[in-house]
Amino acid sequence: QLRLVESGGGLAQAGGSLRLSCAASGLSLQYYAIAWFRQAPGKEREEGVSCISGSGGITKYADSVKGRSTISRDNAKNTVFLQMNSLKPEDTAVYYCAAVRHYSGTLELLWADPEQYDYWGQGTQVTVSS
């Protein structure tokens, strides 16, 4: 069983940066594609933010964070990171990491669909003040 734990959230000012971490235990993360989702206050559905394949060779970004965020992974440490720069108040949300075994052709198209993922962390709160 794969267990995911997010950390690194907190309060930041607009224009600032945060680095979120998703630490895995239970299984080796190298076989899993990892995505970051976020759920903003008052919204029911999570928004796909970014995704990375098991090898790290494929990355995806939502338009809302493209150019401001970088997803990376350290499989030796069983951890995936999301570096977020130039933060905006609209980035305020609970951020979740999610995992699915293998980066498939389906995930290439549907990486931002929460239904594609089998494992989820508990989330970390990011609050950006203006």
CSV table of N, CA, C and O in Angstrom, one decimal:
chain,number,residue,atom,x,y,z
A,1,GLN,N,0.8,-1.2,0.0
A,1,GLN,CA,0.0,0.0,0.0
A,1,GLN,C,0.9,1.2,0.0
A,1,GLN,O,1.8,1.4,0.8
A,2,LEU,N,0.6,2.1,-0.9
A,2,LEU,CA,1.4,3.4,-1.0
A,2,LEU,C,0.7,4.4,-0.1
A,2,LEU,O,-0.5,4.7,-0.2
A,3,ARG,N,1.5,5.1,0.7
A,3,ARG,CA,1.1,6.2,1.5
A,3,ARG,C,1.8,7.5,1.1
A,3,ARG,O,3.0,7.5,1.0
A,4,LEU,N,1.0,8.5,1.0
A,4,LEU,CA,1.5,9.8,0.5
A,4,LEU,C,1.3,10.8,1.6
A,4,LEU,O,0.2,10.9,2.2
A,5,VAL,N,2.3,11.6,1.9
A,5,VAL,CA,2.2,12.7,2.9
A,5,VAL,C,2.7,14.0,2.3
A,5,VAL,O,3.9,14.1,1.9
A,6,GLU,N,1.9,15.0,2.2
A,6,GLU,CA,2.3,16.3,1.7
A,6,GLU,C,2.8,17.2,2.8
A,6,GLU,O,2.4,17.1,4.0
A,7,SER,N,3.7,18.1,2.5
A,7,SER,CA,4.2,19.1,3.4
A,7,SER,C,4.7,20.3,2.6
A,7,SER,O,4.8,20.2,1.4
A,8,GLY,N,5.0,21.4,3.3
A,8,GLY,CA,5.6,22.5,2.7
A,8,GLY,C,4.6,23.7,2.5
A,8,GLY,O,5.0,24.8,2.0
A,9,GLY,N,3.3,23.4,2.8
A,9,GLY,CA,2.4,24.5,2.6
A,9,GLY,C,2.5,25.5,3.7
A,9,GLY,O,3.3,25.4,4.6
A,10,GLY,N,1.7,26.6,3.6
A,10,GLY,CA,1.8,27.6,4.6
A,10,GLY,C,1.3,28.9,4.1
A,10,GLY,O,0.6,28.9,3.1
A,11,LEU,N,1.6,30.0,4.8
A,11,LEU,CA,1.2,31.3,4.4
A,11,LEU,C,2.3,32.0,3.6
A,11,LEU,O,3.4,32.0,4.1
A,12,ALA,N,2.0,32.6,2.5
A,12,ALA,CA,3.0,33.3,1.7
A,12,ALA,C,2.3,34.6,1.1
A,12,ALA,O,1.1,34.7,1.0
A,13,GLN,N,3.2,35.5,0.8
A,13,GLN,CA,2.7,36.8,0.2
A,13,GLN,C,2.7,36.6,-1.3
A,13,GLN,O,3.4,35.8,-1.9
A,14,ALA,N,1.8,37.3,-1.9
A,14,ALA,CA,1.8,37.4,-3.4
A,14,ALA,C,3.2,37.7,-3.9
A,14,ALA,O,3.8,38.6,-3.4
A,15,GLY,N,3.6,37.0,-4.9
A,15,GLY,CA,4.9,37.1,-5.4
A,15,GLY,C,6.0,36.2,-4.8
A,15,GLY,O,7.1,36.1,-5.3
A,16,GLY,N,5.6,35.6,-3.7
A,16,GLY,CA,6.6,34.7,-3.0
A,16,GLY,C,6.6,33.3,-3.6
A,16,GLY,O,6.0,33.1,-4.7
A,17,SER,N,7.3,32.5,-2.9
A,17,SER,CA,7.5,31.1,-3.3
A,17,SER,C,7.2,30.1,-2.2
A,17,SER,O,7.4,30.4,-1.0
A,18,LEU,N,6.8,28.9,-2.6
A,18,LEU,CA,6.7,27.8,-1.7
A,18,LEU,C,7.1,26.5,-2.4
A,18,LEU,O,7.0,26.4,-3.7
A,19,ARG,N,7.7,25.6,-1.7
A,19,ARG,CA,8.1,24.3,-2.2
A,19,ARG,C,7.3,23.2,-1.5
A,19,ARG,O,7.5,23.0,-0.3
A,20,LEU,N,6.4,22.6,-2.2
A,20,LEU,CA,5.6,21.5,-1.6
A,20,LEU,C,6.3,20.2,-1.9
A,20,LEU,O,7.0,20.0,-2.9
A,21,SER,N,6.2,19.3,-0.9
A,21,SER,CA,6.8,18.0,-1.0
A,21,SER,C,5.7,16.9,-0.8
A,21,SER,O,4.8,17.1,-0.1
A,22,CYS,N,5.9,15.8,-1.5
A,22,CYS,CA,5.0,14.7,-1.4
A,22,CYS,C,5.9,13.5,-1.1
A,22,CYS,O,6.6,13.0,-2.0
A,23,ALA,N,5.9,13.0,0.1
A,23,ALA,CA,6.8,11.9,0.5
A,23,ALA,C,6.0,10.6,0.5
A,23,ALA,O,4.9,10.6,1.1
A,24,ALA,N,6.5,9.6,-0.1
A,24,ALA,CA,5.8,8.3,-0.2
A,24,ALA,C,6.5,7.3,0.7
A,24,ALA,O,7.7,7.3,1.0
A,25,SER,N,5.7,6.4,1.2
A,25,SER,CA,6.2,5.2,2.0
A,25,SER,C,5.3,4.0,1.6
A,25,SER,O,4.2,4.1,1.1
A,26,GLY,N,5.9,2.9,1.9
A,26,GLY,CA,5.1,1.6,1.6
A,26,GLY,C,5.5,0.9,0.4
A,26,GLY,O,5.6,-0.3,0.3
A,27,LEU,N,5.8,1.7,-0.7
A,27,LEU,CA,6.2,1.2,-2.0
A,27,LEU,C,7.2,2.1,-2.6
A,27,LEU,O,7.2,3.3,-2.3
A,28,SER,N,7.9,1.6,-3.6
A,28,SER,CA,8.9,2.5,-4.3
A,28,SER,C,8.1,3.4,-5.2
A,28,SER,O,7.3,3.0,-6.0
A,29,LEU,N,8.4,4.7,-5.2
A,29,LEU,CA,7.7,5.7,-5.9
A,29,LEU,C,8.1,5.7,-7.4
A,29,LEU,O,7.4,6.3,-8.2
A,30,GLN,N,9.2,5.1,-7.8
A,30,GLN,CA,9.7,5.2,-9.1
A,30,GLN,C,8.8,4.6,-10.2
A,30,GLN,O,8.9,5.0,-11.3
A,31,TYR,N,7.8,3.7,-9.8
A,31,TYR,CA,6.9,3.1,-10.7
A,31,TYR,C,5.6,3.9,-10.9
A,31,TYR,O,4.7,3.5,-11.6
A,32,TYR,N,5.5,5.0,-10.2
A,32,TYR,CA,4.3,5.7,-10.1
A,32,TYR,C,4.4,7.1,-10.7
A,32,TYR,O,5.3,7.9,-10.5
A,33,ALA,N,3.4,7.5,-11.5
A,33,ALA,CA,3.2,8.8,-11.9
A,33,ALA,C,2.6,9.6,-10.8
A,33,ALA,O,1.7,9.1,-10.1
A,34,ILE,N,3.0,10.8,-10.5
A,34,ILE,CA,2.5,11.6,-9.4
A,34,ILE,C,2.0,12.9,-10.0
A,34,ILE,O,2.6,13.6,-10.8
A,35,ALA,N,0.8,13.3,-9.4
A,35,ALA,CA,0.2,14.6,-9.8
A,35,ALA,C,-0.1,15.4,-8.6
A,35,ALA,O,-0.3,14.8,-7.5
A,36,TRP,N,-0.1,16.7,-8.8
A,36,TRP,CA,-0.5,17.6,-7.7
A,36,TRP,C,-1.9,18.1,-8.2
A,36,TRP,O,-2.1,18.6,-9.3
A,37,PHE,N,-2.8,18.1,-7.2
A,37,PHE,CA,-4.1,18.7,-7.4
A,37,PHE,C,-4.3,19.8,-6.3
A,37,PHE,O,-3.6,19.8,-5.3
A,38,ARG,N,-5.3,20.7,-6.6
A,38,ARG,CA,-5.6,21.6,-5.5
A,38,ARG,C,-7.1,21.8,-5.5
A,38,ARG,O,-7.8,21.7,-6.5
A,39,GLN,N,-7.6,22.1,-4.3
A,39,GLN,CA,-9.0,22.4,-4.1
A,39,GLN,C,-9.1,23.8,-3.5
A,39,GLN,O,-8.8,23.9,-2.3
A,40,ALA,N,-9.6,24.7,-4.2
A,40,ALA,CA,-9.8,26.1,-3.7
A,40,ALA,C,-11.0,26.2,-2.8
A,40,ALA,O,-11.9,25.4,-2.9
A,41,PRO,N,-11.0,27.2,-1.9
A,41,PRO,CA,-12.2,27.4,-1.0
A,41,PRO,C,-13.5,27.5,-1.8
A,41,PRO,O,-13.5,28.3,-2.8
A,42,GLY,N,-14.5,26.8,-1.4
A,42,GLY,CA,-15.8,26.9,-2.1
A,42,GLY,C,-15.9,26.1,-3.3
A,42,GLY,O,-17.0,26.1,-3.9
A,43,LYS,N,-14.9,25.4,-3.8
A,43,LYS,CA,-15.0,24.7,-5.0
A,43,LYS,C,-15.0,23.2,-4.7
A,43,LYS,O,-14.3,22.7,-3.8
A,44,GLU,N,-15.9,22.5,-5.4
A,44,GLU,CA,-16.1,21.0,-5.1
A,44,GLU,C,-15.0,20.1,-5.7
A,44,GLU,O,-14.7,19.1,-5.2
A,45,ARG,N,-14.5,20.5,-6.8
A,45,ARG,CA,-13.6,19.6,-7.6
A,45,ARG,C,-12.2,20.1,-7.5
A,45,ARG,O,-11.9,21.3,-7.5
A,46,GLU,N,-11.3,19.1,-7.4
A,46,GLU,CA,-9.9,19.4,-7.4
A,46,GLU,C,-9.5,19.8,-8.8
A,46,GLU,O,-10.0,19.3,-9.8
A,47,GLU,N,-8.5,20.7,-8.9
A,47,GLU,CA,-8.0,21.2,-10.2
A,47,GLU,C,-6.6,20.5,-10.3
A,47,GLU,O,-5.8,20.6,-9.4
A,48,GLY,N,-6.4,19.9,-11.4
A,48,GLY,CA,-5.1,19.3,-11.7
A,48,GLY,C,-4.0,20.4,-11.9
A,48,GLY,O,-4.3,21.3,-12.7
A,49,VAL,N,-2.9,20.4,-11.2
A,49,VAL,CA,-1.9,21.4,-11.3
A,49,VAL,C,-0.7,21.0,-12.1
A,49,VAL,O,-0.3,21.7,-13.0
A,50,SER,N,-0.2,19.8,-11.8
A,50,SER,CA,1.0,19.3,-12.5
A,50,SER,C,1.1,17.8,-12.3
A,50,SER,O,0.5,17.2,-11.4
A,51,CYS,N,1.8,17.2,-13.2
A,51,CYS,CA,2.0,15.8,-13.2
A,51,CYS,C,3.4,15.4,-13.7
A,51,CYS,O,4.0,16.1,-14.5
A,52,ILE,N,4.0,14.3,-13.1
A,52,ILE,CA,5.3,13.9,-13.5
A,52,ILE,C,5.3,12.4,-13.7
A,52,ILE,O,4.7,11.7,-12.8
A,53,SER,N,5.9,11.9,-14.7
A,53,SER,CA,6.0,10.4,-14.9
A,53,SER,C,7.0,9.8,-13.9
A,53,SER,O,7.8,10.6,-13.2
A,54,GLY,N,7.0,8.5,-13.8
A,54,GLY,CA,7.9,7.8,-12.9
A,54,GLY,C,9.3,8.1,-13.1
A,54,GLY,O,10.1,8.3,-12.1
A,55,SER,N,9.8,8.3,-14.3
A,55,SER,CA,11.2,8.6,-14.6
A,55,SER,C,11.5,10.0,-14.5
A,55,SER,O,12.6,10.4,-14.4
A,56,GLY,N,10.4,10.8,-14.5
A,56,GLY,CA,10.6,12.3,-14.4
A,56,GLY,C,10.8,12.9,-15.8
A,56,GLY,O,10.9,14.1,-16.0
A,57,GLY,N,10.7,12.0,-16.9
A,57,GLY,CA,10.9,12.5,-18.2
A,57,GLY,C,9.8,13.2,-18.8
A,57,GLY,O,9.9,14.0,-19.8
A,58,ILE,N,8.6,13.0,-18.3
A,58,ILE,CA,7.4,13.7,-18.8
A,58,ILE,C,6.8,14.5,-17.7
A,58,ILE,O,6.6,14.1,-16.6
A,59,THR,N,6.5,15.8,-18.0
A,59,THR,CA,5.9,16.7,-17.0
A,59,THR,C,4.7,17.4,-17.7
A,59,THR,O,4.8,17.7,-18.9
A,60,LYS,N,3.7,17.7,-16.9
A,60,LYS,CA,2.5,18.4,-17.4
A,60,LYS,C,2.2,19.5,-16.4
A,60,LYS,O,2.4,19.4,-15.2
A,61,TYR,N,1.7,20.6,-16.9
A,61,TYR,CA,1.3,21.7,-16.1
A,61,TYR,C,-0.1,22.3,-16.5
A,61,TYR,O,-0.3,22.4,-17.7
A,62,ALA,N,-0.8,22.7,-15.6
A,62,ALA,CA,-2.1,23.5,-15.9
A,62,ALA,C,-1.6,24.8,-16.4
A,62,ALA,O,-0.6,25.4,-16.0
A,63,ASP,N,-2.5,25.4,-17.3
A,63,ASP,CA,-2.2,26.8,-17.8
A,63,ASP,C,-2.0,27.8,-16.6
A,63,ASP,O,-1.3,28.7,-16.7
A,64,SER,N,-2.8,27.5,-15.6
A,64,SER,CA,-2.8,28.5,-14.5
A,64,SER,C,-1.5,28.6,-13.7
A,64,SER,O,-1.2,29.6,-13.0
A,65,VAL,N,-0.6,27.6,-13.9
A,65,VAL,CA,0.6,27.6,-13.1
A,65,VAL,C,1.8,27.5,-14.1
A,65,VAL,O,3.0,27.6,-13.6
A,66,LYS,N,1.6,27.3,-15.3
A,66,LYS,CA,2.7,27.1,-16.3
A,66,LYS,C,3.6,28.3,-16.3
A,66,LYS,O,3.1,29.5,-16.3
A,67,GLY,N,4.9,28.1,-16.2
A,67,GLY,CA,5.8,29.2,-16.2
A,67,GLY,C,6.2,29.7,-14.8
A,67,GLY,O,7.1,30.4,-14.6
A,68,ARG,N,5.3,29.3,-13.8
A,68,ARG,CA,5.5,29.7,-12.4
A,68,ARG,C,5.9,28.5,-11.5
A,68,ARG,O,6.3,28.7,-10.4
A,69,SER,N,5.7,27.3,-12.0
A,69,SER,CA,5.8,26.1,-11.2
A,69,SER,C,6.7,25.1,-11.9
A,69,SER,O,6.7,25.0,-13.1
A,70,THR,N,7.4,24.3,-11.0
A,70,THR,CA,8.2,23.2,-11.5
A,70,THR,C,8.0,22.0,-10.7
A,70,THR,O,8.1,22.1,-9.5
A,71,ILE,N,7.6,20.9,-11.4
A,71,ILE,CA,7.5,19.6,-10.7
A,71,ILE,C,8.8,18.8,-10.9
A,71,ILE,O,9.4,18.8,-12.0
A,72,SER,N,9.2,18.1,-9.8
A,72,SER,CA,10.4,17.3,-9.9
A,72,SER,C,10.3,16.2,-9.0
A,72,SER,O,9.4,16.1,-8.2
A,73,ARG,N,11.2,15.2,-9.1
A,73,ARG,CA,11.1,14.1,-8.2
A,73,ARG,C,12.5,13.6,-7.9
A,73,ARG,O,13.4,13.7,-8.7
A,74,ASP,N,12.6,13.0,-6.7
A,74,ASP,CA,13.9,12.3,-6.3
A,74,ASP,C,13.5,10.9,-5.9
A,74,ASP,O,13.0,10.7,-4.7
A,75,ASN,N,13.6,10.0,-6.8
A,75,ASN,CA,13.1,8.6,-6.5
A,75,ASN,C,13.9,8.0,-5.4
A,75,ASN,O,13.4,7.1,-4.7
A,76,ALA,N,15.2,8.4,-5.3
A,76,ALA,CA,16.0,7.8,-4.2
A,76,ALA,C,15.4,8.2,-2.8
A,76,ALA,O,15.6,7.4,-1.9
A,77,LYS,N,14.8,9.3,-2.8
A,77,LYS,CA,14.2,9.8,-1.5
A,77,LYS,C,12.7,9.6,-1.5
A,77,LYS,O,12.0,10.0,-0.5
A,78,ASN,N,12.2,8.9,-2.6
A,78,ASN,CA,10.8,8.6,-2.6
A,78,ASN,C,9.9,9.9,-2.4
A,78,ASN,O,8.9,9.8,-1.7
A,79,THR,N,10.3,11.0,-3.1
A,79,THR,CA,9.7,12.2,-2.8
A,79,THR,C,9.5,13.0,-4.2
A,79,THR,O,10.4,12.9,-5.0
A,80,VAL,N,8.4,13.6,-4.3
A,80,VAL,CA,8.1,14.5,-5.4
A,80,VAL,C,7.9,15.9,-4.9
A,80,VAL,O,7.3,16.1,-3.8
A,81,PHE,N,8.4,16.9,-5.7
A,81,PHE,CA,8.3,18.3,-5.2
A,81,PHE,C,7.5,19.1,-6.2
A,81,PHE,O,7.5,18.8,-7.4
A,82,LEU,N,6.9,20.2,-5.7
A,82,LEU,CA,6.3,21.2,-6.6
A,82,LEU,C,6.8,22.6,-6.1
A,82,LEU,O,6.4,23.0,-5.0
A,83,GLN,N,7.7,23.2,-6.9
A,83,GLN,CA,8.2,24.5,-6.6
A,83,GLN,C,7.2,25.5,-7.2
A,83,GLN,O,7.0,25.5,-8.4
A,84,MET,N,6.7,26.4,-6.4
A,84,MET,CA,5.7,27.3,-6.9
A,84,MET,C,6.3,28.7,-6.6
A,84,MET,O,6.6,29.1,-5.5
A,85,ASN,N,6.4,29.5,-7.7
A,85,ASN,CA,7.0,30.8,-7.6
A,85,ASN,C,5.9,31.9,-8.1
A,85,ASN,O,4.9,31.5,-8.6
A,86,SER,N,6.2,33.1,-7.9
A,86,SER,CA,5.3,34.2,-8.2
A,86,SER,C,3.9,33.9,-7.8
A,86,SER,O,2.9,34.0,-8.6
A,87,LEU,N,3.7,33.5,-6.6
A,87,LEU,CA,2.4,33.1,-6.1
A,87,LEU,C,1.4,34.2,-6.2
A,87,LEU,O,1.7,35.4,-6.0
A,88,LYS,N,0.2,33.8,-6.4
A,88,LYS,CA,-1.0,34.7,-6.5
A,88,LYS,C,-2.0,34.3,-5.5
A,88,LYS,O,-2.1,33.1,-5.1
A,89,PRO,N,-2.8,35.2,-5.1
A,89,PRO,CA,-3.9,34.9,-4.2
A,89,PRO,C,-4.8,33.7,-4.7
A,89,PRO,O,-5.3,32.9,-3.9
A,90,GLU,N,-5.0,33.7,-6.0
A,90,GLU,CA,-5.8,32.6,-6.5
A,90,GLU,C,-5.1,31.2,-6.4
A,90,GLU,O,-5.8,30.2,-6.8
A,91,ASP,N,-3.9,31.2,-6.0
A,91,ASP,CA,-3.2,29.9,-5.7
A,91,ASP,C,-3.6,29.3,-4.4
A,91,ASP,O,-3.3,28.2,-4.1
A,92,THR,N,-4.4,30.1,-3.6
A,92,THR,CA,-4.8,29.6,-2.3
A,92,THR,C,-5.7,28.4,-2.4
A,92,THR,O,-6.7,28.4,-3.2
A,93,ALA,N,-5.3,27.3,-1.8
A,93,ALA,CA,-6.1,26.1,-1.9
A,93,ALA,C,-5.4,25.0,-1.0
A,93,ALA,O,-4.3,25.2,-0.5
A,94,VAL,N,-6.1,23.9,-0.8
A,94,VAL,CA,-5.5,22.7,-0.3
A,94,VAL,C,-4.8,22.0,-1.4
A,94,VAL,O,-5.5,21.7,-2.4
A,95,TYR,N,-3.6,21.6,-1.3
A,95,TYR,CA,-2.8,20.9,-2.3
A,95,TYR,C,-2.7,19.5,-1.9
A,95,TYR,O,-2.2,19.2,-0.8
A,96,TYR,N,-3.0,18.6,-2.9
A,96,TYR,CA,-2.9,17.2,-2.7
A,96,TYR,C,-2.0,16.6,-3.7
A,96,TYR,O,-2.0,17.0,-4.9
A,97,CYS,N,-1.2,15.6,-3.3
A,97,CYS,CA,-0.6,14.8,-4.3
A,97,CYS,C,-1.3,13.4,-4.5
A,97,CYS,O,-1.9,12.9,-3.5
A,98,ALA,N,-1.2,12.9,-5.7
A,98,ALA,CA,-1.9,11.7,-6.0
A,98,ALA,C,-1.0,10.8,-6.9
A,98,ALA,O,-0.1,11.3,-7.6
A,99,ALA,N,-1.2,9.5,-6.8
A,99,ALA,CA,-0.3,8.6,-7.5
A,99,ALA,C,-1.1,7.5,-8.3
A,99,ALA,O,-2.2,7.1,-7.8
A,100,VAL,N,-0.5,7.1,-9.4
A,100,VAL,CA,-1.1,6.0,-10.1
A,100,VAL,C,0.1,5.2,-10.7
A,100,VAL,O,1.1,5.9,-11.1
A,101,ARG,N,0.0,3.9,-10.7
A,101,ARG,CA,1.2,3.1,-11.2
A,101,ARG,C,1.2,3.2,-12.7
A,101,ARG,O,0.3,3.0,-13.4
A,102,HIS,N,2.4,3.7,-13.2
A,102,HIS,CA,2.7,3.8,-14.6
A,102,HIS,C,2.1,5.0,-15.3
A,102,HIS,O,0.9,5.4,-15.0
A,103,TYR,N,2.8,5.7,-16.1
A,103,TYR,CA,2.3,6.8,-16.9
A,103,TYR,C,1.9,6.3,-18.2
A,103,TYR,O,2.7,5.9,-19.1
A,104,SER,N,0.6,6.2,-18.4
A,104,SER,CA,0.1,5.5,-19.6
A,104,SER,C,-0.3,6.5,-20.7
A,104,SER,O,-0.3,7.7,-20.4
A,105,GLY,N,-0.7,6.0,-21.8
A,105,GLY,CA,-1.3,6.9,-22.9
A,105,GLY,C,-2.5,7.6,-22.4
A,105,GLY,O,-2.8,8.7,-22.8
A,106,THR,N,-3.3,6.9,-21.6
A,106,THR,CA,-4.5,7.5,-21.0
A,106,THR,C,-4.2,8.7,-20.1
A,106,THR,O,-4.8,9.8,-20.2
A,107,LEU,N,-3.1,8.5,-19.3
A,107,LEU,CA,-2.7,9.6,-18.4
A,107,LEU,C,-2.2,10.8,-19.2
A,107,LEU,O,-2.3,11.9,-18.8
A,108,GLU,N,-1.6,10.5,-20.4
A,108,GLU,CA,-1.1,11.6,-21.2
A,108,GLU,C,-2.2,12.6,-21.5
A,108,GLU,O,-2.0,13.8,-21.6
A,109,LEU,N,-3.4,12.0,-21.7
A,109,LEU,CA,-4.5,12.9,-22.1
A,109,LEU,C,-5.3,13.3,-20.8
A,109,LEU,O,-5.9,14.4,-20.8
A,110,LEU,N,-5.3,12.5,-19.8
A,110,LEU,CA,-6.2,12.7,-18.7
A,110,LEU,C,-5.5,12.9,-17.4
A,110,LEU,O,-6.0,12.6,-16.3
A,111,TRP,N,-4.3,13.4,-17.4
A,111,TRP,CA,-3.5,13.6,-16.2
A,111,TRP,C,-4.2,14.5,-15.2
A,111,TRP,O,-3.9,14.3,-14.0
A,112,ALA,N,-5.0,15.4,-15.6
A,112,ALA,CA,-5.7,16.3,-14.7
A,112,ALA,C,-7.0,15.8,-14.2
A,112,ALA,O,-7.7,16.5,-13.5
A,113,ASP,N,-7.3,14.5,-14.5
A,113,ASP,CA,-8.6,14.0,-14.0
A,113,ASP,C,-8.3,13.2,-12.8
A,113,ASP,O,-7.6,12.2,-12.7
A,114,PRO,N,-8.9,13.6,-11.6
A,114,PRO,CA,-8.7,13.0,-10.4
A,114,PRO,C,-9.0,11.5,-10.4
A,114,PRO,O,-8.5,10.7,-9.6
A,115,GLU,N,-9.9,11.1,-11.3
A,115,GLU,CA,-10.4,9.7,-11.3
A,115,GLU,C,-9.3,8.7,-11.8
A,115,GLU,O,-9.4,7.5,-11.6
A,116,GLN,N,-8.2,9.3,-12.3
A,116,GLN,CA,-7.1,8.4,-12.9
A,116,GLN,C,-6.2,7.9,-11.8
A,116,GLN,O,-5.4,7.1,-12.1
A,117,TYR,N,-6.3,8.5,-10.6
A,117,TYR,CA,-5.3,8.2,-9.5
A,117,TYR,C,-5.9,7.3,-8.4
A,117,TYR,O,-7.1,7.4,-8.1
A,118,ASP,N,-5.0,6.4,-7.9
A,118,ASP,CA,-5.4,5.4,-6.9
A,118,ASP,C,-5.1,5.8,-5.5
A,118,ASP,O,-5.7,5.3,-4.6
A,119,TYR,N,-4.1,6.6,-5.3
A,119,TYR,CA,-3.6,7.0,-4.0
A,119,TYR,C,-3.6,8.5,-3.8
A,119,TYR,O,-3.2,9.2,-4.7
A,120,TRP,N,-4.0,8.9,-2.7
A,120,TRP,CA,-4.0,10.3,-2.4
A,120,TRP,C,-3.5,10.6,-1.0
A,120,TRP,O,-3.6,9.8,-0.1
A,121,GLY,N,-2.8,11.8,-0.9
A,121,GLY,CA,-2.4,12.2,0.4
A,121,GLY,C,-3.5,13.0,1.1
A,121,GLY,O,-4.6,13.2,0.6
A,122,GLN,N,-3.2,13.5,2.3
A,122,GLN,CA,-4.2,14.2,3.1
A,122,GLN,C,-4.3,15.7,2.8
A,122,GLN,O,-5.2,16.4,3.2
A,123,GLY,N,-3.3,16.2,2.1
A,123,GLY,CA,-3.3,17.6,1.7
A,123,GLY,C,-2.5,18.5,2.6
A,123,GLY,O,-2.3,18.3,3.7
A,124,THR,N,-2.1,19.6,2.0
A,124,THR,CA,-1.4,20.7,2.7
A,124,THR,C,-2.0,22.0,2.3
A,124,THR,O,-2.2,22.3,1.1
A,125,GLN,N,-2.2,22.9,3.2
A,125,GLN,CA,-2.9,24.2,2.9
A,125,GLN,C,-1.9,25.2,2.5
A,125,GLN,O,-0.8,25.4,3.1
A,126,VAL,N,-2.2,25.9,1.4
A,126,VAL,CA,-1.4,27.0,0.9
A,126,VAL,C,-2.3,28.2,0.9
A,126,VAL,O,-3.4,28.2,0.3
A,127,THR,N,-1.9,29.3,1.5
A,127,THR,CA,-2.6,30.5,1.6
A,127,THR,C,-1.7,31.6,1.1
A,127,THR,O,-0.6,31.8,1.6
A,128,VAL,N,-2.2,32.3,0.1
A,128,VAL,CA,-1.4,33.4,-0.5
A,128,VAL,C,-2.1,34.7,-0.2
A,128,VAL,O,-3.3,34.9,-0.6
A,129,SER,N,-1.5,35.6,0.5
A,129,SER,CA,-2.1,36.9,0.8
A,129,SER,C,-1.7,38.0,-0.2
A,129,SER,O,-0.6,37.9,-0.7
A,130,SER,N,-2.6,38.9,-0.5
A,130,SER,CA,-2.3,39.9,-1.5
A,130,SER,C,-1.6,41.1,-0.8
A,130,SER,O,-1.5,41.2,0.4
